[in-house]
Amino acid sequence: MKRVKHGIGLVLGILFLISCENGMNKNVNEEMKIFKEHPVTISWESSQAKEMESFKADVTVYSKNSRVNKNASVSNKYRLMTKKVGDEILARIDFPKGKFGDREKMVLKSNSEIIIADKSTGKVEMRISEKSKNEDLDYLTGNLIYGRINLDKIKSISEKLNFDITEEHKEVMTVSLPCNYFIEQENYGRISTKIKFDLKDELLKEIEMIDVDLEGNTITTTIMPVYEEYNGEMIKIGQISIIDTKMTEMLSGLENVEYFNSIDEIPEASKEEYEKAKAKGLAFDVNNMRYGNPADLSNVETIIEVYENIIINDCDRTEFRLLEGDR
C-alpha cells in the first residue's frame, strides 16, 4: 500500500490503534518476553476519581520482519496521553525530535478532528476533520483503553445493529462488522473486521482486519492488548500488532535463485573455506541478510508497543486545549 504522506499515515495509524484496542489468538510467547524484560510501573493518583478517567504512559516500540529473521529492535518512542471528556476520549501523542523534523511534535485527536502541532510553541501545523467517523461504532471503541468493558451493552447494541455475533464455549464473543461501515481507501478496501472479547475477564481480546489492495494482495492486521492487574483493575501495558502481507504474484526472473528461509538452513563453512571462496569472489559479507523466496515479497511484520511509567488520573484538560478551541 502506497502512502503519499508517510509521516501523517503513521501518526493516524497509531491514533487509530489507541481508539480500537486489539488482539489475536496466535503464539506470541517470543514477543511477550519483551514485556517481562521491561516491567511496567503503574501509579494511580488516589486524590482523583476512583474510576480511570485519564491515562499517561511512555511508549517504546519494537519491530521485526520475518524476511530479516532477527530479534525485535527499538523503532520508535513516544508519549501517550488519553482523557475522558463527556462521552468521548481525547488522545494525544508527543513525538521526540528527529521523528518528524528537528522539532518535537504533538498529535491530538477528538471525535471530530486530528491536530498536528509544534509541541514547544503550540502552533497548529495541520488540522484534519474526521469526516469518515461512524458514530454507530462508538460503543465498541469508546472505552477500550481503560481495561474492563461492559460486554452486555456491547452485545445488546450489536444485536440491534444486526451484526453477526458468535460465542465460543462461553469464553470468547466475536462481533463481525459489515464492510460498508468502512470507507474504501484509494489503494485498498476492507473485506473483513472481527472483534473478539474475553467473556471471563471482560476485556478486548482481538481485532482482526483484512484488507485487499488494487493488485489483489491481502493484508491481515491483528493487534492484541497486553494487560496487567493493578489493585483489582486490568491495566493495559502495551500491545502486539502483527501485519501479515500475502502477495498474489511472484516477481519474474528470480525462479532459479537459491534462497534460505532462516539462518539454520545456511550451510556452514570452515574459516579456511570461507577465506578461499572470498578471495575468488564467491563469498562476501552480508549485513542485513534477507530470508525467503526473493520472488515472493510476502512478509510478516511484528510491532510490539511497551508502555512504561503508567500514571492513571493525572491528565489535565489543558493537555488537550488545542482540540476544538479548548471547549
Coordinates of C-alpha atoms in Angstrom, one line a residue:
M1 CA 0.0 0.0 0.0
K2 CA 1.5 3.3 -1.1
R3 CA 1.4 6.2 1.3
V4 CA 1.6 9.7 -0.2
K5 CA 2.3 11.2 3.2
H6 CA 4.1 8.5 5.2
G7 CA 4.5 10.6 8.4
I8 CA 0.9 11.6 8.6
G9 CA -0.2 8.0 7.9
L10 CA 2.0 6.7 10.7
V11 CA 0.6 9.0 13.4
L12 CA -3.0 8.5 12.2
G13 CA -2.4 4.8 12.4
I14 CA -1.1 5.0 16.0
L15 CA -4.1 7.1 16.9
F16 CA -6.5 4.5 15.3
L17 CA -4.9 1.8 17.4
I18 CA -5.4 3.9 20.5
S19 CA -9.1 4.2 19.7
C20 CA -9.5 0.5 18.8
E21 CA -7.5 -1.7 21.1
N22 CA -6.9 -5.0 19.6
G23 CA -5.7 -8.7 20.0
M24 CA -5.0 -12.0 18.3
N25 CA -5.1 -15.7 19.0
K26 CA -1.6 -16.7 18.0
N27 CA 1.6 -17.8 19.6
V28 CA 3.2 -14.7 20.9
N29 CA 5.5 -16.1 23.6
E30 CA 8.6 -14.6 22.0
E31 CA 7.0 -11.2 21.9
M32 CA 5.8 -11.4 25.5
K33 CA 9.4 -11.8 26.6
I34 CA 9.9 -8.1 25.9
F35 CA 7.2 -7.2 28.5
K36 CA 9.0 -9.4 31.1
E37 CA 12.3 -7.8 30.3
H38 CA 10.8 -4.3 30.7
P39 CA 8.4 -4.5 33.7
V40 CA 6.0 -1.6 33.9
T41 CA 5.5 0.8 36.8
I42 CA 1.9 1.9 37.5
S43 CA 0.7 4.7 39.8
W44 CA -2.8 5.7 40.5
E45 CA -3.4 9.3 41.7
S46 CA -5.6 8.5 44.7
S47 CA -6.8 12.0 45.1
Q48 CA -8.6 11.8 41.8
A49 CA -11.7 9.8 40.7
K50 CA -11.9 6.1 41.7
E51 CA -12.6 5.1 38.1
M52 CA -10.0 5.5 35.3
E53 CA -10.6 8.8 33.7
S54 CA -7.1 9.5 32.2
F55 CA -4.0 7.6 31.2
K56 CA -0.4 8.5 30.6
A57 CA 2.5 6.3 29.5
D58 CA 5.9 6.4 27.9
V59 CA 5.8 4.0 24.9
T60 CA 8.7 2.2 23.4
V61 CA 8.0 0.5 20.0
Y62 CA 9.9 -2.6 19.0
S63 CA 9.6 -4.1 15.5
K64 CA 10.9 -7.0 13.4
N65 CA 10.1 -8.6 10.0
S66 CA 10.0 -12.2 9.0
R67 CA 12.2 -11.6 6.0
V68 CA 15.1 -10.3 8.1
N69 CA 14.8 -13.0 10.8
K70 CA 16.3 -11.1 13.6
N71 CA 15.2 -10.1 17.1
A72 CA 12.9 -7.1 17.5
S73 CA 14.7 -3.8 17.9
V74 CA 13.6 -0.3 19.0
S75 CA 12.0 1.5 16.1
N76 CA 10.1 4.4 17.8
K77 CA 9.3 6.1 21.0
Y78 CA 6.5 8.5 22.0
R79 CA 4.5 9.8 25.0
L80 CA 0.8 8.8 25.1
M81 CA -2.0 10.6 26.9
T82 CA -5.8 10.0 26.9
K83 CA -8.6 11.5 28.8
K84 CA -12.4 11.0 29.1
V85 CA -14.4 14.2 28.5
G86 CA -18.1 13.6 28.5
D87 CA -18.9 10.8 26.0
E88 CA -15.6 10.8 24.1
I89 CA -12.0 10.1 24.7
L90 CA -9.3 12.6 23.8
A91 CA -5.9 11.3 22.8
R92 CA -2.5 12.9 22.5
I93 CA 0.9 11.6 21.3
D94 CA 4.1 13.5 21.8
F95 CA 6.9 12.6 19.4
P96 CA 10.6 13.4 20.1
K97 CA 12.9 15.4 17.8
G98 CA 14.0 13.6 14.7
K99 CA 10.9 11.6 14.2
F100 CA 9.1 14.3 12.1
G101 CA 11.8 17.0 11.6
D102 CA 14.1 18.7 14.1
R103 CA 11.4 19.8 16.5
E104 CA 9.1 17.9 18.9
K105 CA 5.6 17.3 17.5
M106 CA 2.3 16.5 19.2
V107 CA -0.7 14.9 17.6
L108 CA -4.1 15.3 19.2
K109 CA -7.4 13.5 18.4
S110 CA -11.0 14.0 19.3
N111 CA -14.2 12.5 17.8
S112 CA -14.3 15.3 15.2
E113 CA -10.7 16.2 14.3
I114 CA -7.0 15.5 14.4
I115 CA -4.4 18.2 15.1
I116 CA -0.7 18.1 14.4
A117 CA 1.2 20.9 16.2
D118 CA 4.7 22.1 17.3
K119 CA 5.0 20.9 20.9
S120 CA 7.2 23.8 22.2
T121 CA 5.2 26.6 20.6
G122 CA 1.7 25.0 20.4
K123 CA 1.5 26.3 16.8
V124 CA -1.0 24.2 14.8
E125 CA 0.6 22.9 11.6
M126 CA -2.3 20.8 10.3
R127 CA -6.0 20.3 11.3
I128 CA -7.8 17.3 9.8
S129 CA -11.6 16.8 10.1
E130 CA -12.8 13.3 11.0
K131 CA -15.4 13.2 8.2
S132 CA -15.4 9.4 8.0
K133 CA -16.2 8.9 11.7
N134 CA -19.1 6.4 12.1
E135 CA -21.0 7.1 15.4
D136 CA -22.7 3.7 15.3
L137 CA -19.3 2.1 16.3
D138 CA -18.7 4.4 19.3
Y139 CA -19.9 1.7 21.7
L140 CA -17.2 -0.6 20.5
T141 CA -14.2 1.8 20.7
G142 CA -15.2 4.5 23.2
N143 CA -13.8 2.9 26.3
L144 CA -11.3 0.2 25.3
I145 CA -8.2 1.9 26.6
Y146 CA -9.4 1.6 30.2
G147 CA -9.4 -2.1 30.8
R148 CA -12.6 -3.9 31.6
I149 CA -15.7 -3.2 29.4
N150 CA -19.4 -3.6 29.5
L151 CA -19.9 -6.7 27.4
D152 CA -23.7 -6.9 28.0
K153 CA -24.0 -3.4 26.5
I154 CA -21.8 -4.3 23.5
K155 CA -23.8 -7.5 22.8
S156 CA -27.1 -5.7 23.1
I157 CA -26.2 -2.9 20.7
S158 CA -24.5 -5.3 18.3
E159 CA -27.7 -7.3 18.1
K160 CA -29.8 -4.1 17.5
L161 CA -27.4 -3.2 14.6
N162 CA -27.8 -6.8 13.3
F163 CA -24.1 -7.5 13.5
D164 CA -23.1 -11.2 13.3
I165 CA -22.3 -12.4 16.9
T166 CA -20.8 -15.7 17.8
E167 CA -19.7 -17.2 21.2
E168 CA -17.1 -19.9 21.6
H169 CA -17.6 -22.2 24.7
K170 CA -18.8 -19.2 26.7
E171 CA -15.2 -17.9 26.7
V172 CA -14.9 -15.6 23.6
M173 CA -17.5 -13.4 21.9
T174 CA -16.8 -12.4 18.3
V175 CA -18.6 -9.4 16.7
S176 CA -18.2 -9.2 12.9
L177 CA -18.6 -5.7 11.4
P178 CA -20.1 -5.2 7.9
C179 CA -17.7 -3.8 5.3
N180 CA -20.0 -0.9 4.5
Y181 CA -19.0 0.6 7.8
F182 CA -15.5 1.3 6.4
I183 CA -14.8 3.8 3.7
E184 CA -12.8 2.3 0.8
Q185 CA -9.4 3.9 0.6
E186 CA -7.6 4.9 -2.6
N187 CA -5.3 1.8 -2.7
Y188 CA -7.2 -0.8 -0.8
G189 CA -10.5 -1.9 0.6
R190 CA -11.7 -3.7 3.8
I191 CA -13.1 -7.2 3.3
S192 CA -13.4 -8.4 7.0
T193 CA -13.4 -6.9 10.5
K194 CA -13.8 -9.1 13.6
I195 CA -13.6 -8.0 17.2
K196 CA -13.1 -10.7 19.9
F197 CA -13.9 -10.2 23.6
D198 CA -12.8 -12.3 26.6
L199 CA -16.1 -13.1 28.3
K200 CA -14.4 -14.2 31.5
D201 CA -12.3 -11.2 32.2
E202 CA -14.5 -8.7 30.3
L203 CA -11.6 -7.5 28.1
L204 CA -11.0 -6.9 24.5
K205 CA -9.1 -9.9 23.2
E206 CA -8.5 -9.4 19.5
I207 CA -9.4 -7.3 16.4
E208 CA -8.6 -8.8 13.1
M209 CA -8.8 -6.5 10.0
I210 CA -8.4 -7.9 6.5
D211 CA -7.8 -5.6 3.5
V212 CA -7.1 -6.2 -0.2
D213 CA -5.1 -3.8 -2.3
L214 CA -5.5 -3.0 -6.0
E215 CA -3.2 -5.9 -7.1
G216 CA -5.2 -8.4 -5.0
N217 CA -2.6 -8.7 -2.3
T218 CA -4.1 -9.5 1.2
I219 CA -3.0 -7.6 4.3
T220 CA -4.2 -9.1 7.6
T221 CA -3.7 -6.9 10.6
T222 CA -4.2 -8.4 14.0
I223 CA -3.3 -6.5 17.2
M224 CA -3.7 -7.7 20.8
P225 CA -3.5 -5.7 24.0
V226 CA -1.4 -6.9 26.9
Y227 CA -2.8 -6.3 30.4
E228 CA -1.6 -6.3 34.0
E229 CA -3.7 -6.4 37.1
Y230 CA -3.3 -3.5 39.5
N231 CA -5.4 -3.1 42.6
G232 CA -8.1 -5.3 41.2
E233 CA -8.2 -3.4 37.9
M234 CA -6.9 -4.6 34.5
I235 CA -4.5 -2.0 33.1
K236 CA -3.3 -2.1 29.5
I237 CA 0.5 -2.1 29.5
G238 CA 1.0 -2.4 25.7
Q239 CA 0.0 -4.3 22.6
I240 CA 1.3 -6.6 20.0
S241 CA 0.5 -6.0 16.3
I242 CA 1.1 -8.5 13.5
I243 CA 0.8 -7.4 9.9
D244 CA 0.7 -10.4 7.6
T245 CA 1.1 -9.4 3.9
K246 CA 0.5 -12.1 1.3
M247 CA 1.3 -11.3 -2.3
T248 CA -0.7 -12.9 -5.2
E249 CA 2.0 -12.8 -7.8
M250 CA 5.7 -13.7 -8.0
L251 CA 8.4 -11.5 -9.4
S252 CA 9.7 -12.8 -12.7
G253 CA 13.3 -13.6 -13.4
L254 CA 14.0 -15.0 -9.9
E255 CA 12.7 -18.5 -10.4
N256 CA 16.1 -20.2 -10.1
V257 CA 17.7 -18.1 -7.4
E258 CA 18.8 -20.1 -4.4
Y259 CA 17.5 -18.8 -1.1
F260 CA 17.2 -19.7 2.6
N261 CA 14.2 -19.4 4.9
S262 CA 16.3 -19.0 8.1
I263 CA 19.9 -18.9 9.3
D264 CA 19.6 -22.5 10.3
E265 CA 19.3 -23.5 6.6
I266 CA 22.6 -21.8 5.5
P267 CA 25.4 -24.5 5.2
E268 CA 28.4 -23.8 7.4
A269 CA 31.9 -23.5 6.0
S270 CA 35.2 -23.5 7.8
K271 CA 37.2 -20.3 8.1
E272 CA 39.7 -21.6 5.6
E273 CA 37.0 -22.5 3.1
Y274 CA 35.3 -19.1 3.6
E275 CA 38.6 -17.2 3.0
K276 CA 39.3 -19.1 -0.2
A277 CA 35.8 -18.5 -1.5
K278 CA 36.0 -14.8 -0.6
A279 CA 39.4 -14.5 -2.4
K280 CA 37.8 -15.9 -5.5
G281 CA 34.8 -13.5 -5.2
L282 CA 32.4 -16.4 -4.4
A283 CA 31.7 -15.3 -0.8
F284 CA 31.0 -11.9 0.7
D285 CA 29.7 -10.4 3.9
V286 CA 26.0 -9.6 4.2
N287 CA 25.0 -7.2 7.0
N288 CA 21.2 -7.5 6.5
M289 CA 20.5 -10.9 5.2
R290 CA 17.0 -11.3 3.8
Y291 CA 15.4 -14.7 4.0
G292 CA 12.7 -16.4 2.0
N293 CA 12.0 -16.6 -1.7
P294 CA 13.1 -13.4 -3.4
A295 CA 10.4 -13.7 -6.0
D296 CA 7.7 -13.7 -3.3
L297 CA 7.5 -10.4 -1.3
S298 CA 5.1 -11.8 1.2
N299 CA 6.2 -11.0 4.8
V300 CA 5.0 -10.8 8.4
E301 CA 5.8 -7.6 10.4
T302 CA 5.6 -7.6 14.1
I303 CA 5.2 -4.4 16.2
I304 CA 5.4 -4.6 20.0
E305 CA 4.4 -1.4 21.9
V306 CA 5.6 -1.5 25.6
Y307 CA 4.1 1.0 28.0
E308 CA 6.3 2.3 30.8
N309 CA 5.7 4.8 33.7
I310 CA 1.9 4.5 33.5
I311 CA 0.1 7.1 35.5
I312 CA -3.7 6.9 36.0
N313 CA -5.9 10.0 36.5
D314 CA -3.1 12.6 36.2
C315 CA -4.1 14.3 32.9
D316 CA -5.2 17.9 33.0
R317 CA -7.6 19.2 30.3
T318 CA -5.0 21.8 29.4
E319 CA -3.0 19.0 27.8
F320 CA -5.7 18.9 25.1
R321 CA -6.5 22.6 24.8
L322 CA -5.8 22.7 21.1
L323 CA -8.8 20.4 20.3
E324 CA -11.7 22.5 19.2
G325 CA -10.6 25.7 20.9
D326 CA -10.3 24.1 24.4
R327 CA -14.0 23.5 24.7

